[in-house]
mmCIF file of C-alpha atoms and ligand atoms in Angstrom:
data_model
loop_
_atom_site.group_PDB
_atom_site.id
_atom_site.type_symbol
_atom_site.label_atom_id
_atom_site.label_comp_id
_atom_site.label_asym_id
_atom_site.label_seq_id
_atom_site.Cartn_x
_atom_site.Cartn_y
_atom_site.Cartn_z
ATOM 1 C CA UNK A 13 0.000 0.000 0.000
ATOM 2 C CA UNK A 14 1.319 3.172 -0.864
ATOM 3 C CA UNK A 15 1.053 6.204 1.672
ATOM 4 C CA UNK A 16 2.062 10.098 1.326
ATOM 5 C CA UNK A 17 3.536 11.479 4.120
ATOM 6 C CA UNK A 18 3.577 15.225 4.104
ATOM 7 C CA UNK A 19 6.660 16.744 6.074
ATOM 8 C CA UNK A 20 7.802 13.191 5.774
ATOM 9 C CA UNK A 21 11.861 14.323 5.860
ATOM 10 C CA UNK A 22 11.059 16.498 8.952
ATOM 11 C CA UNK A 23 11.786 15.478 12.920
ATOM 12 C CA UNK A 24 8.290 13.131 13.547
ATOM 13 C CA UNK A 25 7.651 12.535 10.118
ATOM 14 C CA UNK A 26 11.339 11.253 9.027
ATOM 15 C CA UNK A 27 10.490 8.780 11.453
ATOM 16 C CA UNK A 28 7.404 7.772 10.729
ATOM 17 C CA UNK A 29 8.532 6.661 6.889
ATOM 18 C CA UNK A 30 10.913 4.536 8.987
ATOM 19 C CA UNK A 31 7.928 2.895 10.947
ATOM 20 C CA UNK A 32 5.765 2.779 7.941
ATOM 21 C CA UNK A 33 8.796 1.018 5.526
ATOM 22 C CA UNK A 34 9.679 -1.177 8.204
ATOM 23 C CA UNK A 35 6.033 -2.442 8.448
ATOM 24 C CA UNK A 36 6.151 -3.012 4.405
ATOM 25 C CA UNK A 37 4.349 0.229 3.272
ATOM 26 C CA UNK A 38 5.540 2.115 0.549
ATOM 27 C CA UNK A 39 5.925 5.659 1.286
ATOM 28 C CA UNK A 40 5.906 9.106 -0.855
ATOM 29 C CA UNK A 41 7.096 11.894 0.945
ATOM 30 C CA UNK A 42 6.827 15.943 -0.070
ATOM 31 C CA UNK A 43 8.809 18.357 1.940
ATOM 32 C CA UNK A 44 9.068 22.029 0.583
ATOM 33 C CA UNK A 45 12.710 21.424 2.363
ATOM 34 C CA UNK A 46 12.377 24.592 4.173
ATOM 35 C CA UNK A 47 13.348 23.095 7.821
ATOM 36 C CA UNK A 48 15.023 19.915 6.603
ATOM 37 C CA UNK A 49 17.427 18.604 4.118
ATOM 38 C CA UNK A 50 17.975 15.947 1.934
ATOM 39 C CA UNK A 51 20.580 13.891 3.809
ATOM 40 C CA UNK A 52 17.130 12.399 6.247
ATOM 41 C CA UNK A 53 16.466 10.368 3.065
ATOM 42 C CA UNK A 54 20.157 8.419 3.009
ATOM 43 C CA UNK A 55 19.088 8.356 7.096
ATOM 44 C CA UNK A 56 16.043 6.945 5.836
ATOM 45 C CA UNK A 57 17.708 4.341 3.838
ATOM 46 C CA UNK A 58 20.416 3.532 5.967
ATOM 47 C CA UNK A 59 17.854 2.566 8.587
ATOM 48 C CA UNK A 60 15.485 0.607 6.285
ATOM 49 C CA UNK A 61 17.095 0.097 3.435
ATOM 50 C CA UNK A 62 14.838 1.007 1.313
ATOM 51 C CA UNK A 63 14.330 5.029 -0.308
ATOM 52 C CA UNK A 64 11.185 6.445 -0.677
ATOM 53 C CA UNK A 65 9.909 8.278 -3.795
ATOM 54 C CA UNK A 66 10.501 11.843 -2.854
ATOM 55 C CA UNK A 67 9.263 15.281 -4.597
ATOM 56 C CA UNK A 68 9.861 18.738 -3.345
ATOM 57 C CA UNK A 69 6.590 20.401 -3.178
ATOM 58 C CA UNK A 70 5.467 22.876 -1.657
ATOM 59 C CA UNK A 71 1.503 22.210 -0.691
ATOM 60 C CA UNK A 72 0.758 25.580 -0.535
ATOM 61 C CA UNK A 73 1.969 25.214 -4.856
ATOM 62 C CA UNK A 74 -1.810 24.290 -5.835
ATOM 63 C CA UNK A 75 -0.913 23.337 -9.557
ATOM 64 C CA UNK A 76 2.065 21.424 -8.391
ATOM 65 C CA UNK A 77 -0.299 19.627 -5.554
ATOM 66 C CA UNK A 78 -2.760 19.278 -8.435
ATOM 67 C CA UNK A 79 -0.034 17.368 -10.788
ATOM 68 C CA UNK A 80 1.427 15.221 -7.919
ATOM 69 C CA UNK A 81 -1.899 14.079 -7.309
ATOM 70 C CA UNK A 82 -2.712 13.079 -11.162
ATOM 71 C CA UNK A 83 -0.004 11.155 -11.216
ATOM 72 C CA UNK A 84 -0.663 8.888 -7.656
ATOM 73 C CA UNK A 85 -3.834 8.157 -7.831
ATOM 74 C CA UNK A 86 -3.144 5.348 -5.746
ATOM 75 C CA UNK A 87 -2.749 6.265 -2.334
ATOM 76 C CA UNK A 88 -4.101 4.710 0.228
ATOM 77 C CA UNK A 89 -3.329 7.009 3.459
ATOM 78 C CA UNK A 90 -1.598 10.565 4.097
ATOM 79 C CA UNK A 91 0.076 11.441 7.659
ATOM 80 C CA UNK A 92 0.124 15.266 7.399
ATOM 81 C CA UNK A 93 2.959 16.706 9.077
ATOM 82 C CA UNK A 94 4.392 19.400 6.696
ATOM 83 C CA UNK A 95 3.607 22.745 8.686
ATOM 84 C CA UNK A 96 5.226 25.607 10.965
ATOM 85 C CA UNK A 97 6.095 25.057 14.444
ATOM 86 C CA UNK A 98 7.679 27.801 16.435
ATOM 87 C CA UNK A 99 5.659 29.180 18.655
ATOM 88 C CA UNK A 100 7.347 32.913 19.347
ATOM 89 C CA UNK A 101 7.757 33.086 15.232
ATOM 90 C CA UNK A 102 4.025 32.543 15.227
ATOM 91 C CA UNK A 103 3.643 35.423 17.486
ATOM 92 C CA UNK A 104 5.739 37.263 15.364
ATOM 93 C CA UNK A 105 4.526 36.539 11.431
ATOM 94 C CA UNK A 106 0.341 35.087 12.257
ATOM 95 C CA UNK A 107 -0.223 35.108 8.592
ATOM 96 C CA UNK A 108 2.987 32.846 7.606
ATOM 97 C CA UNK A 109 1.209 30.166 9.922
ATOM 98 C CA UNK A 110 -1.879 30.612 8.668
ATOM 99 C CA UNK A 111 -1.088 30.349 5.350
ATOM 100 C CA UNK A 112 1.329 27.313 5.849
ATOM 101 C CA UNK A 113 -0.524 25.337 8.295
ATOM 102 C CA UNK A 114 -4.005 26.264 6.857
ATOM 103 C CA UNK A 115 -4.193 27.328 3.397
ATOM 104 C CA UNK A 116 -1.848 24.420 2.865
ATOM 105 C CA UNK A 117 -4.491 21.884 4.652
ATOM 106 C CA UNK A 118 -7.078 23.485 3.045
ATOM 107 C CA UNK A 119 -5.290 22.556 -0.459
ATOM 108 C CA UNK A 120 -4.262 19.256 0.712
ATOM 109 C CA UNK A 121 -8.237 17.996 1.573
ATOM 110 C CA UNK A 122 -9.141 19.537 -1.685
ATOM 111 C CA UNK A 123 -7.332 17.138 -3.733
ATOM 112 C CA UNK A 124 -7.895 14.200 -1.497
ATOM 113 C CA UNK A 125 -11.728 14.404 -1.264
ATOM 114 C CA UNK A 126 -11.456 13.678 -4.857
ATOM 115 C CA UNK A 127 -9.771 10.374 -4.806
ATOM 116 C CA UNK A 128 -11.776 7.439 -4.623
ATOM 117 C CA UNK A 129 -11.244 6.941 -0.799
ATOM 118 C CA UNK A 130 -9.130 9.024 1.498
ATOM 119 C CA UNK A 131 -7.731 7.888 4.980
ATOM 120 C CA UNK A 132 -5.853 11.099 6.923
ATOM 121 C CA UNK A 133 -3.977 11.199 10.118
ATOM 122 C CA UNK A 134 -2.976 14.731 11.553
ATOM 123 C CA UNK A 135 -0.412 16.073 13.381
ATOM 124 C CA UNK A 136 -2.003 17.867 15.889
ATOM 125 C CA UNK A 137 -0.849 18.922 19.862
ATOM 126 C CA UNK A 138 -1.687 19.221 23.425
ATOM 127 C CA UNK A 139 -1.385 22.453 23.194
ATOM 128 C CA UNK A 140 -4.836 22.635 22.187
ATOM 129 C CA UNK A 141 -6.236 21.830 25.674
ATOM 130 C CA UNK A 142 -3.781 24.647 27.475
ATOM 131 C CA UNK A 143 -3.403 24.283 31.048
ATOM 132 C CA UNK A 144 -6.440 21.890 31.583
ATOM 133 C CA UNK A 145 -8.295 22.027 34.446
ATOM 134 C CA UNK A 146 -7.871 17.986 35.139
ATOM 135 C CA UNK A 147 -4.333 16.038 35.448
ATOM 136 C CA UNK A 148 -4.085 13.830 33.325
ATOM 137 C CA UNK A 149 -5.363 15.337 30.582
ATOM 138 C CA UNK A 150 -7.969 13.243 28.286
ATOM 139 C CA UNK A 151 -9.817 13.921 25.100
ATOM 140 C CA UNK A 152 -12.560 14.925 26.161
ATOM 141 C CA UNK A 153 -10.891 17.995 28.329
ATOM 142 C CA UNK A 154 -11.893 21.105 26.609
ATOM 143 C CA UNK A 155 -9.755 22.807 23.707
ATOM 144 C CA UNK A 156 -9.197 25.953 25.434
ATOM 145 C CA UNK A 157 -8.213 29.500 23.753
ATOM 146 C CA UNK A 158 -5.317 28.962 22.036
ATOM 147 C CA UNK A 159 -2.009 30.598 23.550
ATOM 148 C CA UNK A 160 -0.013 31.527 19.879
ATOM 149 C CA UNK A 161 -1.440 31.401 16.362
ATOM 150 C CA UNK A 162 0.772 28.349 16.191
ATOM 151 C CA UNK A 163 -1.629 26.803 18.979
ATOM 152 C CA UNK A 164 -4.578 28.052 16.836
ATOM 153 C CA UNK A 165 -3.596 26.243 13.611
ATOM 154 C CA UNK A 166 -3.609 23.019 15.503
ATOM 155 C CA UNK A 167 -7.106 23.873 16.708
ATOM 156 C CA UNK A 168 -8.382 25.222 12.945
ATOM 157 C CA UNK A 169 -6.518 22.604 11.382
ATOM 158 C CA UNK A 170 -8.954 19.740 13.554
ATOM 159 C CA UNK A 171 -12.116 21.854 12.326
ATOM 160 C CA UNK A 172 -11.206 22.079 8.796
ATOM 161 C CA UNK A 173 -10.761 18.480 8.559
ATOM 162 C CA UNK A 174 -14.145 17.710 11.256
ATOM 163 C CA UNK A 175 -16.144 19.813 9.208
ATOM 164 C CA UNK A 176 -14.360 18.057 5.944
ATOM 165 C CA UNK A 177 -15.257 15.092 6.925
ATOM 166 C CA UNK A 178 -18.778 15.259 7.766
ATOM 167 C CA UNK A 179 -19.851 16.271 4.404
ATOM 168 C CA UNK A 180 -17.114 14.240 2.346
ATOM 169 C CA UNK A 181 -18.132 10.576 3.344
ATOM 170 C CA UNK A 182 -14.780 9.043 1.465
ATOM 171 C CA UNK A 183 -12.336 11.033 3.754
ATOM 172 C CA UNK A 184 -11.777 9.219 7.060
ATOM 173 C CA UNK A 185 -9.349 11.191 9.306
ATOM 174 C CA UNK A 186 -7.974 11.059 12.866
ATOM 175 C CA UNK A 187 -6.326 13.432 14.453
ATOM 176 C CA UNK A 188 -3.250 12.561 16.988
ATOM 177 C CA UNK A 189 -2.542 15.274 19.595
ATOM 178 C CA UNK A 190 0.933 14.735 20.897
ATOM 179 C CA UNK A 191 2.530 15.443 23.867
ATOM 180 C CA UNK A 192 6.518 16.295 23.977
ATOM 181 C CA UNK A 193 8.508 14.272 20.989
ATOM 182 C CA UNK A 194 11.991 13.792 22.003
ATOM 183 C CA UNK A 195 14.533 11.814 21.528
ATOM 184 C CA UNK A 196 15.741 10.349 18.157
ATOM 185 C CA UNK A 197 16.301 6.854 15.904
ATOM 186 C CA UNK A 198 18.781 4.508 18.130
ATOM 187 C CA UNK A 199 20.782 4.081 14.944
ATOM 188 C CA UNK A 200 21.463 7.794 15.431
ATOM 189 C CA UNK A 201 21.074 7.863 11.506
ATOM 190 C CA UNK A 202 18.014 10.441 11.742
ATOM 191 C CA UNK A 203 16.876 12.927 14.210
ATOM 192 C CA UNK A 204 16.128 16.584 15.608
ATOM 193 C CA UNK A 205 17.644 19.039 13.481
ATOM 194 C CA UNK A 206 16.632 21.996 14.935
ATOM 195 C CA UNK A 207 17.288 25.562 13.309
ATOM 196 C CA UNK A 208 19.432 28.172 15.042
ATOM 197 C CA UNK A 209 18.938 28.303 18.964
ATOM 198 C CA UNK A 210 16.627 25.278 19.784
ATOM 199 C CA UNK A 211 13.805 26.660 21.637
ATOM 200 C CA UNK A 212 12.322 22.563 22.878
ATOM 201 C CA UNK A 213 14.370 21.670 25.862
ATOM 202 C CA UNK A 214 15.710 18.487 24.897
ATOM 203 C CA UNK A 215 17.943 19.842 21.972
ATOM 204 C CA UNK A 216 18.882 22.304 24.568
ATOM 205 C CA UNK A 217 19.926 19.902 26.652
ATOM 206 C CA UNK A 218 22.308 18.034 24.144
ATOM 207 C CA UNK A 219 23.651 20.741 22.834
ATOM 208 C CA UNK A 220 24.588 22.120 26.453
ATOM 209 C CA UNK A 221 26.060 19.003 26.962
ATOM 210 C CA UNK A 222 27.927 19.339 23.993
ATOM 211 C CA UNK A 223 29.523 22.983 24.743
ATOM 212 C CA UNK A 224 27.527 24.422 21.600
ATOM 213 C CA UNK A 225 25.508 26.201 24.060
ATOM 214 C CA UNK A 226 26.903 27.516 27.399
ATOM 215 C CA UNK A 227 24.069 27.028 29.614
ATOM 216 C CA UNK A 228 20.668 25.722 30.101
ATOM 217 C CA UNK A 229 18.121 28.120 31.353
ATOM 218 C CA UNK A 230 15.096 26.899 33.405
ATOM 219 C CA UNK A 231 12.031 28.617 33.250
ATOM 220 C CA UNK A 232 10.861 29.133 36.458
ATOM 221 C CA UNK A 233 10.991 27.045 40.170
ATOM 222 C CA UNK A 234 8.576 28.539 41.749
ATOM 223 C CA UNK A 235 5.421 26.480 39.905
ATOM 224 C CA UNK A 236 2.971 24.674 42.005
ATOM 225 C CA UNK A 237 4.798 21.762 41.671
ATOM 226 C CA UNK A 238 6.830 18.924 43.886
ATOM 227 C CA UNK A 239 10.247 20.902 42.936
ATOM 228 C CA UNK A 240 8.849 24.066 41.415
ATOM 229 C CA UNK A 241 9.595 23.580 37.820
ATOM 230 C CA UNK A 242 6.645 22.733 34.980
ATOM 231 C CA UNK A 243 5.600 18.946 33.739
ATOM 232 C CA UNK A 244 5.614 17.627 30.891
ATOM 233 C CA UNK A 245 4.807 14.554 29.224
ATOM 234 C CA UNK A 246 7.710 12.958 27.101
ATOM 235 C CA UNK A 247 7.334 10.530 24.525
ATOM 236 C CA UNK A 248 9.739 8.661 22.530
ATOM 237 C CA UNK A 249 9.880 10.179 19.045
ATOM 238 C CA UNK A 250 9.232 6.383 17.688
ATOM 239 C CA UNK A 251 6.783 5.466 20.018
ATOM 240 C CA UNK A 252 5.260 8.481 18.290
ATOM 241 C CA UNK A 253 5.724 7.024 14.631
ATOM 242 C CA UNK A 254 4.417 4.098 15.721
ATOM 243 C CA UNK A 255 1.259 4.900 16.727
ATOM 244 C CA UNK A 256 0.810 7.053 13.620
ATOM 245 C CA UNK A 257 1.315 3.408 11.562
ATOM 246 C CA UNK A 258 -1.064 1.752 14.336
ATOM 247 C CA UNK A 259 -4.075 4.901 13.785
ATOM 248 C CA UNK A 260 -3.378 4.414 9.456
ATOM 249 C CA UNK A 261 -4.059 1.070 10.093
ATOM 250 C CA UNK A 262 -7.113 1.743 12.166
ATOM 251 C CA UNK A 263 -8.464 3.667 9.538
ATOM 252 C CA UNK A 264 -7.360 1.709 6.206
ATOM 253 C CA UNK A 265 -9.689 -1.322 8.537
ATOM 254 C CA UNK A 266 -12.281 0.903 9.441
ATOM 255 C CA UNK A 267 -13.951 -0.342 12.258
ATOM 256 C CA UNK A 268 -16.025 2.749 13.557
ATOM 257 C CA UNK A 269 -18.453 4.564 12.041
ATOM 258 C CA UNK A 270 -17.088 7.619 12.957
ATOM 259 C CA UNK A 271 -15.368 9.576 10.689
ATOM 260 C CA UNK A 272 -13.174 11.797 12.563
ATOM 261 C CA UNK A 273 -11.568 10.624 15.796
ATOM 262 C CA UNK A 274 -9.096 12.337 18.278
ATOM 263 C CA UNK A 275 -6.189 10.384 19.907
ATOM 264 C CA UNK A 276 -3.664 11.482 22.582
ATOM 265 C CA UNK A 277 -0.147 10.232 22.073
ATOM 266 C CA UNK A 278 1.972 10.542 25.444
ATOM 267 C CA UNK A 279 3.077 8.207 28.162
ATOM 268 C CA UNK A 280 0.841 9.285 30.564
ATOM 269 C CA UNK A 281 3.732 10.441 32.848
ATOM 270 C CA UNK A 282 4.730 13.585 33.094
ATOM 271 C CA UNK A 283 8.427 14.819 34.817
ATOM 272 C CA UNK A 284 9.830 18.095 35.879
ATOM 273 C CA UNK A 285 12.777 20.126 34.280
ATOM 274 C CA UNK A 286 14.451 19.236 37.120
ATOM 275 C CA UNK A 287 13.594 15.608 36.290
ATOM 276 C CA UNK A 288 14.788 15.516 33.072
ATOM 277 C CA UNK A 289 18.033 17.012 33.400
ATOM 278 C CA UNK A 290 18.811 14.250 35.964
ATOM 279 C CA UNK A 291 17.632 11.861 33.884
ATOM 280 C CA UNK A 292 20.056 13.158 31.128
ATOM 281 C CA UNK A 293 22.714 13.277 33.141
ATOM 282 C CA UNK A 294 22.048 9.701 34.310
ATOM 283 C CA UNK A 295 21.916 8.434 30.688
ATOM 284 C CA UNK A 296 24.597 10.141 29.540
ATOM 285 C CA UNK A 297 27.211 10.367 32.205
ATOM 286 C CA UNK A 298 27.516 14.070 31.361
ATOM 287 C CA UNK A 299 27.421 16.937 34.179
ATOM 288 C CA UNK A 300 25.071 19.573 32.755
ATOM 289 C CA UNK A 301 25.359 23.389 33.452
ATOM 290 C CA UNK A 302 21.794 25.020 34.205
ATOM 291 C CA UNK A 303 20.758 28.008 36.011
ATOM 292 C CA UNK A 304 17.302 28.278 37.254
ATOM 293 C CA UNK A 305 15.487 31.923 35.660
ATOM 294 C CA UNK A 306 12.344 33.564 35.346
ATOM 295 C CA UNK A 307 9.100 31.847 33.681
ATOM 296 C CA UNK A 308 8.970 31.632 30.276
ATOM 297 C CA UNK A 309 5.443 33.052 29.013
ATOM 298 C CA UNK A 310 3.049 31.073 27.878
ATOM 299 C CA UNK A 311 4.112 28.157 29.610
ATOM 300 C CA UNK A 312 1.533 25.731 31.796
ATOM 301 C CA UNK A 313 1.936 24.501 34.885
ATOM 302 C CA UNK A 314 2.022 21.036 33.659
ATOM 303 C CA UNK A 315 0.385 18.864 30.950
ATOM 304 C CA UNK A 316 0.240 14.817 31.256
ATOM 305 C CA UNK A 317 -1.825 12.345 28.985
ATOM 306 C CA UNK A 318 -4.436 10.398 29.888
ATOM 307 C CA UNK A 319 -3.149 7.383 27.552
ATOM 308 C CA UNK A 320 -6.742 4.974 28.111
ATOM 309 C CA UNK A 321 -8.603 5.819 24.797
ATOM 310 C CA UNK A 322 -4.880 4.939 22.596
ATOM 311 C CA UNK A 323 -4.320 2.184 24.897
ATOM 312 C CA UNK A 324 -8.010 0.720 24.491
ATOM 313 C CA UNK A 325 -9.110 2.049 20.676
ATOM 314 C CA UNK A 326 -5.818 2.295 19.327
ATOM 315 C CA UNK A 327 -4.528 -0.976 20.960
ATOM 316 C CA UNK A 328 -1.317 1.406 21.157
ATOM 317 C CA UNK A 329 1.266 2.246 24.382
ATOM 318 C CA UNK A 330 4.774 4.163 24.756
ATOM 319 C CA UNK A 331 7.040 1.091 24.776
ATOM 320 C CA UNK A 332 10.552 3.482 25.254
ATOM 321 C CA UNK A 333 11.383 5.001 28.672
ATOM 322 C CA UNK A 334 12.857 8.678 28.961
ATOM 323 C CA UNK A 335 16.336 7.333 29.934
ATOM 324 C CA UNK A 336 16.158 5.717 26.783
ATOM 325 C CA UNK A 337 15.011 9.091 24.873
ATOM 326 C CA UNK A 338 17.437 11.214 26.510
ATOM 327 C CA UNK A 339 20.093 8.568 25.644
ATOM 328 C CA UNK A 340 19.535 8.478 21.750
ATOM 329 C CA UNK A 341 18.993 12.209 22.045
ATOM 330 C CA UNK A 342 22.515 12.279 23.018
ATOM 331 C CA UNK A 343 23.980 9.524 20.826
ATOM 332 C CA UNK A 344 22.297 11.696 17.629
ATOM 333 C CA UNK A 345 24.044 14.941 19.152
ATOM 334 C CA UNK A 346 27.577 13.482 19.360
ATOM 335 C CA UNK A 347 27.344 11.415 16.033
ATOM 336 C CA UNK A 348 26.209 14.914 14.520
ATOM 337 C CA UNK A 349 29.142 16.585 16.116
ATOM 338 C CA UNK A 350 31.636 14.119 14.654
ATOM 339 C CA UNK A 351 29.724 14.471 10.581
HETATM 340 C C1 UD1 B 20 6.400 23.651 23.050
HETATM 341 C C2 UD1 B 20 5.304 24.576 22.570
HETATM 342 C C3 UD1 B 20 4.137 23.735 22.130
HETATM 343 C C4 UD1 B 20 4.576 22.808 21.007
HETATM 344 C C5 UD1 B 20 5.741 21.959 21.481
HETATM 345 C C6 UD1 B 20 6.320 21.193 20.319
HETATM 346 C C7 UD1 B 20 5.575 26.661 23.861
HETATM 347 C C8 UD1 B 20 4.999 27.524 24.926
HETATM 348 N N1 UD1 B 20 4.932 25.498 23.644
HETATM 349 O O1 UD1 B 20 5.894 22.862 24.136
HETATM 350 O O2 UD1 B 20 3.088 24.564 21.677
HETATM 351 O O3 UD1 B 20 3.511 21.979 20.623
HETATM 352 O O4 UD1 B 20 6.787 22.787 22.005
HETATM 353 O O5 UD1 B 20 7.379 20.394 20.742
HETATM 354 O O6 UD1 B 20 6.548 27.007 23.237
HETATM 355 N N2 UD1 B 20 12.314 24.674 29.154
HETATM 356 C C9 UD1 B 20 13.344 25.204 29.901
HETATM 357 N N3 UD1 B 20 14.440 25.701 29.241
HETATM 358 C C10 UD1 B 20 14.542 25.698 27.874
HETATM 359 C C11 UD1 B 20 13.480 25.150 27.117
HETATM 360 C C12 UD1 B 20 12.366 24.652 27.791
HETATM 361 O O7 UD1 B 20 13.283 25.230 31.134
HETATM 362 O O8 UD1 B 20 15.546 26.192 27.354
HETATM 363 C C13 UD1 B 20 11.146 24.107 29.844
HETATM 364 C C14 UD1 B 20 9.833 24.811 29.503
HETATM 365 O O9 UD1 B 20 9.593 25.888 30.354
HETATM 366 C C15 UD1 B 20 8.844 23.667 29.679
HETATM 367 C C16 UD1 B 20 9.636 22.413 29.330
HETATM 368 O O10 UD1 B 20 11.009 22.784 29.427
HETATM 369 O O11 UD1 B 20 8.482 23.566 31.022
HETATM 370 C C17 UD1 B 20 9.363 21.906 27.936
HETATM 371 O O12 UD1 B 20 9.524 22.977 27.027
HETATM 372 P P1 UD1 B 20 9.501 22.763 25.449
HETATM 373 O O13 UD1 B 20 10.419 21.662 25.065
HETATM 374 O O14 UD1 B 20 9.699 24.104 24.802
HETATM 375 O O15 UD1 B 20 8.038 22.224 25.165
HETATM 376 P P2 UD1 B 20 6.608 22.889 25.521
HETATM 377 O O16 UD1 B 20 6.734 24.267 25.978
HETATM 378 O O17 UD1 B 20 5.898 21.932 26.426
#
């Protein structure tokens, strides 16, 4: 079966071809390449051995979305992750994430609805809930204002694609809201490439740990929690890509009526800053330099899955443990350090 992945050479996506080729699928990816590069696809095919078809598209290019789509009619699934993800640049330029995370949905569904049959998983966030009222957080907590127009993509983005779906009846779609991706392939072939100054903590981290960066700052110790600094929930970026293959499979069997369902993907624990630096230091024998600051706006308190509805629907669970995402984290940094 062949499935597009959208974004497919970027941090989740890259992957989530892995996941999908290892299980046998054949994969097209489009990436515009705008925040990732062509070396993820010899990652790719170290890993799997195997190289997926690749075009550079942009999806917000409607004639040369139109064309790609004439010439595969024969898709079975897309996993739609191509979009813009920094939150403070969404602050900054509103309209560049509308336009990329929206018009370029917008375009996407248009083509889709008219294939034959259309199965869609999207890449969506806990952000969307914002500091929920209830720990840990499920899906039926309510999607509160959004905090950034980034935030507010993610929560258009599941509209568009509701609404899309109740009116199109050959578009089955299911939305995965993820908690914290870290981490990278054990192979260290693929990983996090982030742009600049990372602005996720875990790149931070490594690249503390690897003198690029002099210090670690963390936001805030004075939260209401057991050491002061925020929660998160951290998941494995291939426990991630695996339960996108698990929800493609859910829909290519199609065992619900409904056409549009929303998953959490987390491990239903959540640690501290504190936590996670000690847990980085414990997997990889490095000292790290920190120094607590102020709060970082826009942060929540803290934000945990409730993991029951992917555990029971999806039949799907975070196998990896943090250790081990801190440790291949690490293992990426220094092999990227030595390239
Ligand atoms: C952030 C985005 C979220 C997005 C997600 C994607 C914000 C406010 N939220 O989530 O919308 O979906 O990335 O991965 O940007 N921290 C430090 N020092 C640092 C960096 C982070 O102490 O240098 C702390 C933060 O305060 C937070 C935790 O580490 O408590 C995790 O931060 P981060 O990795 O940026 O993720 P989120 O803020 O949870």
């Amino acid at each position: 079966m062949k499935i597009l992945v959208t974004g497919g050479l970027g941090f989740i996506g890259s992957h989530t071809v892995v996941a999908l080729q290892n299980k046998g699928y054949e994969v097209v990816v489009i990436d515009n390449l705008s925040n990732s590069s062509l070396q993820v696809l010899e990652g790719i095919t170290q890993i799997t051995s195997k190289t997926p078809e690749f075009q550079k598209i942009d999806l917000k290019d409607k004639s040369g979305l139109h064309d790609f789509f004439i010439n595969h009619q024969d898709i079975s699934g897309v996993i739609h992750f191509a979009a813009s993800k920094a939150v403070g640049e969404s602050v900054e330029n509103p309209l560049l994430y509308y336009e990329n995370n929206l018009a370029a949905l917008t375009y996407l569904l248009q083509n889709l609805v008219k294939l034959d049959k259309q199965n869609m998983i999207f890449s969506s966030s806990c952000t969307v809930y914002g500091q929920a009222d209830e720990l840990p957080i499920s899906e039926d907590a309510p999607v509160k204002k959004a905090m950034s127009p980034y935030g507010n993509t993610k929560q258009i983005g599941e509209e568009i694609i509701r609404d899309t779906c109740a009116t199109e009846d050959k578009l089955r779609a299911i939305s995965l809201r993820y908690f914290n991706p870290i981490g990278a392939h054990p192979s260290a072939e693929i990983g996090e490439l982030p742009l600049g100054t990372p602005q996720n903590l875990v790149p931070f981290i490594t690249q503390t740990a690897i003198s690029k960066r002099k210090e670690l700052s963390v936001f805030g110790d004075d939260y209401p929690t057991s050491d002061g600094t925020c929660i998160r929930d951290y998941i494995h970026v291939m426990d991630l890509a695996e339960a996108h293959v698990i929800a493609l499979e859910r829909l290519l069997s199609a065992p619900t009526k409904d056409t549009f369902e929303v998953f959490n993907v987390g491990t239903g624990v959540g640690s501290s800053v504190l936590e996670v630096i000690k847990a980085f230091e414990n997997a990889s024998g490095e000292k790290l330099n920190y120094k607590i600051v102020g709060r970082r706006a826009g942060d929540v308190v803290a934000a945990y899955a409730d993991t029951k509805k992917a555990n029971e629907i999806l039949g799907w669970k975070a196998k990896r443990s943090l250790e081990q995402a801190l440790k291949d984290a690490w293992t990426w940094e220094k092999t990227r350090v030595k390239a």
